[in-house]
Tab-separated table of N, CA, C and O and ligand atoms in Angstrom:
chain	number	residue	atom	x	y	z
A	3	MET	N	-4.774	37.661	1.651
A	3	MET	CA	-5.156	38.006	2.998
A	3	MET	C	-4.323	37.006	3.928
A	3	MET	O	-3.685	36.074	3.507
A	4	ALA	N	-4.655	37.325	5.199
A	4	ALA	CA	-3.927	36.533	6.218
A	4	ALA	C	-4.258	35.045	6.112
A	4	ALA	O	-3.598	34.114	6.307
A	5	GLU	N	-5.521	34.875	5.767
A	5	GLU	CA	-6.126	33.504	5.796
A	5	GLU	C	-5.335	32.642	4.645
A	5	GLU	O	-5.095	31.465	4.933
A	6	GLU	N	-4.914	33.322	3.560
A	6	GLU	CA	-4.433	32.580	2.630
A	6	GLU	C	-2.910	32.135	3.027
A	6	GLU	O	-2.628	30.927	2.811
A	7	SER	N	-2.259	32.967	3.852
A	7	SER	CA	-0.934	32.482	4.196
A	7	SER	C	-1.042	31.372	5.246
A	7	SER	O	-0.150	30.501	5.235
A	8	LEU	N	-2.065	31.379	6.022
A	8	LEU	CA	-2.341	30.310	6.933
A	8	LEU	C	-2.490	29.070	6.211
A	8	LEU	O	-1.978	28.023	6.519
A	9	PHE	N	-3.218	29.096	5.163
A	9	PHE	CA	-3.519	27.908	4.374
A	9	PHE	C	-2.164	27.385	3.819
A	9	PHE	O	-1.994	26.219	3.870
A	10	ARG	N	-1.505	28.291	3.280
A	10	ARG	CA	-0.183	27.878	2.748
A	10	ARG	C	0.744	27.194	3.768
A	10	ARG	O	1.258	26.159	3.445
A	11	GLY	N	0.742	27.793	4.922
A	11	GLY	CA	1.562	27.232	6.058
A	11	GLY	C	0.987	25.719	6.299
A	11	GLY	O	1.990	24.924	6.519
A	12	ALA	N	-0.145	25.589	6.273
A	12	ALA	CA	-0.636	24.165	6.594
A	12	ALA	C	-0.272	23.200	5.451
A	12	ALA	O	0.177	22.097	5.696
A	13	ARG	N	-0.275	23.783	4.245
A	13	ARG	CA	0.056	22.932	3.242
A	13	ARG	C	1.496	22.459	3.224
A	13	ARG	O	1.879	21.360	2.950
A	14	VAL	N	2.379	23.402	3.511
A	14	VAL	CA	3.845	23.120	3.612
A	14	VAL	C	4.110	22.003	4.604
A	14	VAL	O	4.846	21.151	4.373
A	15	ARG	N	3.340	22.068	5.726
A	15	ARG	CA	3.611	20.943	6.736
A	15	ARG	C	3.210	19.582	6.135
A	15	ARG	O	3.776	18.626	6.556
A	16	GLU	N	2.216	19.662	5.302
A	16	GLU	CA	1.759	18.332	4.770
A	16	GLU	C	2.714	17.717	3.772
A	16	GLU	O	2.750	16.447	3.502
A	17	VAL	N	3.637	18.543	3.159
A	17	VAL	CA	4.544	18.054	2.216
A	17	VAL	C	5.230	16.766	2.629
A	17	VAL	O	5.918	16.866	3.678
A	18	PRO	N	4.962	15.682	1.934
A	18	PRO	CA	5.637	14.412	2.346
A	18	PRO	C	7.052	14.465	2.008
A	18	PRO	O	7.448	15.131	1.016
A	19	ARG	N	7.825	13.619	2.757
A	19	ARG	CA	9.244	13.664	2.417
A	19	ARG	C	9.482	13.546	0.965
A	19	ARG	O	9.380	12.491	0.354
A	20	ALA	N	9.891	14.679	0.280
A	20	ALA	CA	10.028	14.763	-1.133
A	20	ALA	C	11.432	14.323	-1.501
A	20	ALA	O	12.398	14.786	-1.072
A	21	ASN	N	11.435	13.410	-2.358
A	21	ASN	CA	12.773	12.871	-2.876
A	21	ASN	C	13.775	12.680	-1.808
A	21	ASN	O	14.814	13.207	-1.826
A	22	ARG	N	13.327	11.943	-0.810
A	22	ARG	CA	14.278	11.575	0.285
A	22	ARG	C	15.434	10.803	-0.219
A	22	ARG	O	15.152	9.842	-0.995
A	23	THR	N	16.601	11.230	0.132
A	23	THR	CA	17.710	10.383	-0.313
A	23	THR	C	18.564	9.977	0.824
A	23	THR	O	18.460	10.516	2.033
A	24	TYR	N	19.489	9.237	0.721
A	24	TYR	CA	20.293	8.585	1.770
A	24	TYR	C	21.760	8.692	1.493
A	24	TYR	O	22.120	8.952	0.277
A	25	PRO	N	22.554	8.682	2.469
A	25	PRO	CA	24.006	8.917	2.280
A	25	PRO	C	24.498	8.027	1.072
A	25	PRO	O	24.161	6.842	0.938
A	26	SER	N	25.399	8.639	0.287
A	26	SER	CA	25.920	7.976	-0.822
A	26	SER	C	27.200	7.197	-0.329
A	26	SER	O	27.675	7.482	0.670
A	27	GLY	N	27.637	6.166	-1.181
A	27	GLY	CA	28.744	5.551	-0.762
A	27	GLY	C	28.513	4.321	0.187
A	27	GLY	O	29.463	3.732	0.669
A	28	ARG	N	27.312	4.096	0.388
A	28	ARG	CA	26.906	2.998	1.275
A	28	ARG	C	27.063	1.546	0.536
A	28	ARG	O	26.980	1.609	-0.614
A	29	VAL	N	27.419	0.596	1.191
A	29	VAL	CA	27.414	-0.752	0.619
A	29	VAL	C	26.422	-1.568	1.443
A	29	VAL	O	26.058	-1.340	2.513
A	30	CYS	N	26.114	-2.675	0.647
A	30	CYS	CA	25.116	-3.656	1.244
A	30	CYS	C	25.597	-4.115	2.592
A	30	CYS	O	26.821	-4.445	2.807
A	31	ALA	N	24.772	-4.325	3.502
A	31	ALA	CA	25.063	-4.769	4.825
A	31	ALA	C	25.198	-6.292	4.981
A	31	ALA	O	25.583	-6.713	6.059
A	32	ALA	N	24.882	-6.914	3.934
A	32	ALA	CA	25.000	-8.283	3.968
A	32	ALA	C	26.473	-8.754	3.994
A	32	ALA	O	27.293	-8.159	3.385
A	33	GLU	N	26.846	-9.758	4.665
A	33	GLU	CA	28.112	-10.247	4.937
A	33	GLU	C	28.810	-10.571	3.499
A	33	GLU	O	28.240	-11.367	2.712
A	34	GLY	N	29.858	-9.945	3.258
A	34	GLY	CA	30.584	-10.274	1.922
A	34	GLY	C	30.131	-9.553	0.788
A	34	GLY	O	30.601	-9.790	-0.266
A	35	CYS	N	28.998	-8.825	0.979
A	35	CYS	CA	28.427	-8.230	-0.159
A	35	CYS	C	28.994	-6.739	-0.249
A	35	CYS	O	29.013	-5.981	0.675
A	36	THR	N	29.480	-6.437	-1.399
A	36	THR	CA	30.080	-5.030	-1.513
A	36	THR	C	29.303	-4.278	-2.522
A	36	THR	O	29.668	-3.184	-3.051
A	37	THR	N	28.109	-4.652	-2.786
A	37	THR	CA	27.255	-3.887	-3.677
A	37	THR	C	27.006	-2.598	-3.183
A	37	THR	O	26.608	-2.344	-2.020
A	38	LYS	N	27.232	-1.499	-4.073
A	38	LYS	CA	26.901	-0.169	-3.554
A	38	LYS	C	25.374	0.004	-3.599
A	38	LYS	O	24.646	-0.419	-4.498
A	39	LEU	N	24.975	0.830	-2.567
A	39	LEU	CA	23.584	1.137	-2.509
A	39	LEU	C	23.255	2.441	-3.179
A	39	LEU	O	24.122	3.392	-3.052
A	40	SER	N	22.080	2.422	-3.737
A	40	SER	CA	21.643	3.658	-4.300
A	40	SER	C	21.212	4.690	-3.189
A	40	SER	O	20.825	4.341	-2.127
A	41	ILE	N	21.443	5.961	-3.462
A	41	ILE	CA	21.028	6.885	-2.458
A	41	ILE	C	19.534	6.910	-2.240
A	41	ILE	O	19.012	7.444	-1.392
A	42	TYR	N	18.843	6.260	-3.093
A	42	TYR	CA	17.440	6.324	-3.097
A	42	TYR	C	17.016	4.908	-2.455
A	42	TYR	O	15.687	4.815	-2.195
A	43	ASN	N	17.976	4.082	-2.137
A	43	ASN	CA	17.569	2.881	-1.370
A	43	ASN	C	17.455	3.112	0.036
A	43	ASN	O	18.462	3.454	0.615
A	44	ARG	N	16.325	2.870	0.584
A	44	ARG	CA	16.051	3.170	1.941
A	44	ARG	C	16.472	2.003	2.885
A	44	ARG	O	16.674	2.044	4.083
A	45	TRP	N	16.884	0.913	2.089
A	45	TRP	CA	17.306	-0.306	2.849
A	45	TRP	C	18.768	-0.321	3.053
A	45	TRP	O	19.521	0.284	2.334
A	46	GLN	N	19.186	-1.172	3.886
A	46	GLN	CA	20.604	-1.334	4.192
A	46	GLN	C	21.123	-2.388	3.245
A	46	GLN	O	22.356	-2.646	3.226
A	47	TYR	N	20.344	-3.031	2.542
A	47	TYR	CA	20.784	-4.063	1.730
A	47	TYR	C	20.577	-3.836	0.222
A	47	TYR	O	19.709	-2.974	-0.164
A	48	CYS	N	21.322	-4.506	-0.570
A	48	CYS	CA	21.093	-4.282	-2.049
A	48	CYS	C	19.822	-5.052	-2.351
A	48	CYS	O	19.228	-5.753	-1.570
A	49	TRP	N	19.534	-4.923	-3.613
A	49	TRP	CA	18.351	-5.510	-4.052
A	49	TRP	C	18.266	-7.181	-3.975
A	49	TRP	O	17.264	-7.722	-3.927
A	50	GLN	N	19.495	-7.651	-3.933
A	50	GLN	CA	19.655	-9.012	-3.849
A	50	GLN	C	19.439	-9.557	-2.384
A	50	GLN	O	18.999	-10.582	-2.080
A	51	HIS	N	19.794	-8.841	-1.265
A	51	HIS	CA	19.776	-9.119	-0.053
A	51	HIS	C	18.749	-8.458	0.789
A	51	HIS	O	18.520	-8.943	2.012
A	52	GLU	N	18.023	-7.579	0.308
A	52	GLU	CA	17.087	-6.870	1.102
A	52	GLU	C	16.065	-7.817	1.525
A	52	GLU	O	15.678	-8.741	0.661
A	53	PRO	N	15.453	-7.756	2.695
A	53	PRO	CA	14.324	-8.670	3.057
A	53	PRO	C	13.222	-8.673	2.197
A	53	PRO	O	12.899	-7.668	1.484
A	54	VAL	N	12.665	-9.762	1.940
A	54	VAL	CA	11.505	-9.813	1.022
A	54	VAL	C	10.375	-9.052	1.585
A	54	VAL	O	9.969	-9.245	2.754
A	55	HIS	N	9.835	-8.141	0.756
A	55	HIS	CA	8.625	-7.313	1.228
A	55	HIS	C	7.470	-8.110	0.651
A	55	HIS	O	7.169	-7.938	-0.524
A	56	SER	N	6.896	-8.803	1.353
A	56	SER	CA	5.783	-9.718	0.849
A	56	SER	C	4.502	-8.879	0.909
A	56	SER	O	4.044	-8.541	2.113
A	57	TYR	N	3.929	-8.667	-0.164
A	57	TYR	CA	2.585	-8.067	-0.196
A	57	TYR	C	1.632	-9.094	-0.487
A	57	TYR	O	0.312	-8.888	-0.725
A	58	VAL	N	2.138	-10.346	-0.576
A	58	VAL	CA	1.199	-11.424	-0.955
A	58	VAL	C	0.267	-11.790	0.142
A	58	VAL	O	-0.904	-12.159	-0.056
A	59	ALA	N	0.729	-11.640	1.276
A	59	ALA	CA	-0.038	-12.075	2.540
A	59	ALA	C	-1.508	-11.363	2.586
A	59	ALA	O	-2.486	-11.712	3.137
A	60	ARG	N	-1.352	-10.223	1.795
A	60	ARG	CA	-2.580	-9.327	1.898
A	60	ARG	C	-3.807	-9.992	1.259
A	60	ARG	O	-3.614	-10.723	0.197
A	61	GLY	N	-4.966	-9.837	1.629
A	61	GLY	CA	-6.141	-10.329	0.962
A	61	GLY	C	-6.072	-11.898	0.969
A	61	GLY	O	-6.240	-12.632	-0.080
A	62	LYS	N	-5.872	-12.443	2.205
A	62	LYS	CA	-5.887	-13.789	2.284
A	62	LYS	C	-7.146	-14.425	1.747
A	62	LYS	O	-8.291	-13.907	1.949
A	63	ARG	N	-6.962	-15.504	1.099
A	63	ARG	CA	-8.050	-16.177	0.459
A	63	ARG	C	-8.958	-16.780	1.592
A	63	ARG	O	-8.398	-17.502	2.445
A	64	ARG	N	-10.184	-16.679	1.456
A	64	ARG	CA	-11.088	-17.255	2.396
A	64	ARG	C	-11.323	-18.667	2.018
A	64	ARG	O	-11.492	-19.006	0.874
A	65	SER	N	-11.314	-19.467	2.969
A	65	SER	CA	-11.638	-20.912	2.686
A	65	SER	C	-12.962	-21.143	2.364
A	65	SER	O	-13.882	-20.382	2.958
A	66	ARG	N	-13.348	-21.930	1.403
A	66	ARG	CA	-14.624	-22.169	1.051
A	66	ARG	C	-15.358	-22.940	2.175
A	66	ARG	O	-16.537	-22.874	2.301
A	67	LYS	N	-14.512	-23.628	2.944
A	67	LYS	CA	-15.214	-24.422	4.102
A	67	LYS	C	-15.812	-23.556	5.118
A	67	LYS	O	-16.561	-23.949	5.892
A	68	GLU	N	-15.530	-22.193	4.897
A	68	GLU	CA	-16.026	-21.279	6.041
A	68	GLU	C	-17.523	-21.313	6.044
A	68	GLU	O	-18.012	-21.189	7.192
A	69	ALA	N	-18.078	-21.572	5.055
A	69	ALA	CA	-19.565	-21.556	5.048
A	69	ALA	C	-20.126	-22.716	5.610
A	69	ALA	O	-21.376	-22.825	6.152
A	70	ALA	N	-19.398	-23.808	5.748
A	70	ALA	CA	-19.915	-25.070	6.272
A	70	ALA	C	-20.245	-24.955	7.710
A	70	ALA	O	-19.602	-24.307	8.508
B	121	ZN	ZN1	23.882	-7.353	-0.923
């Protein structure tokens, strides 16, 4: 029925960037670095030069002094 096709349409919209790739033949943007980047690498830098993605800051430890 028509409802079903509507539903499908909505679903298609939701599809997240599937297997997004990037131009091939790119090299690391770091000075002097000629490391080729993977087409799956969303960064401009190779794994050695890409900015550190710190997930560590998450869940900061609460100081025990807080209760004082
Ligand atoms: Zn590099």
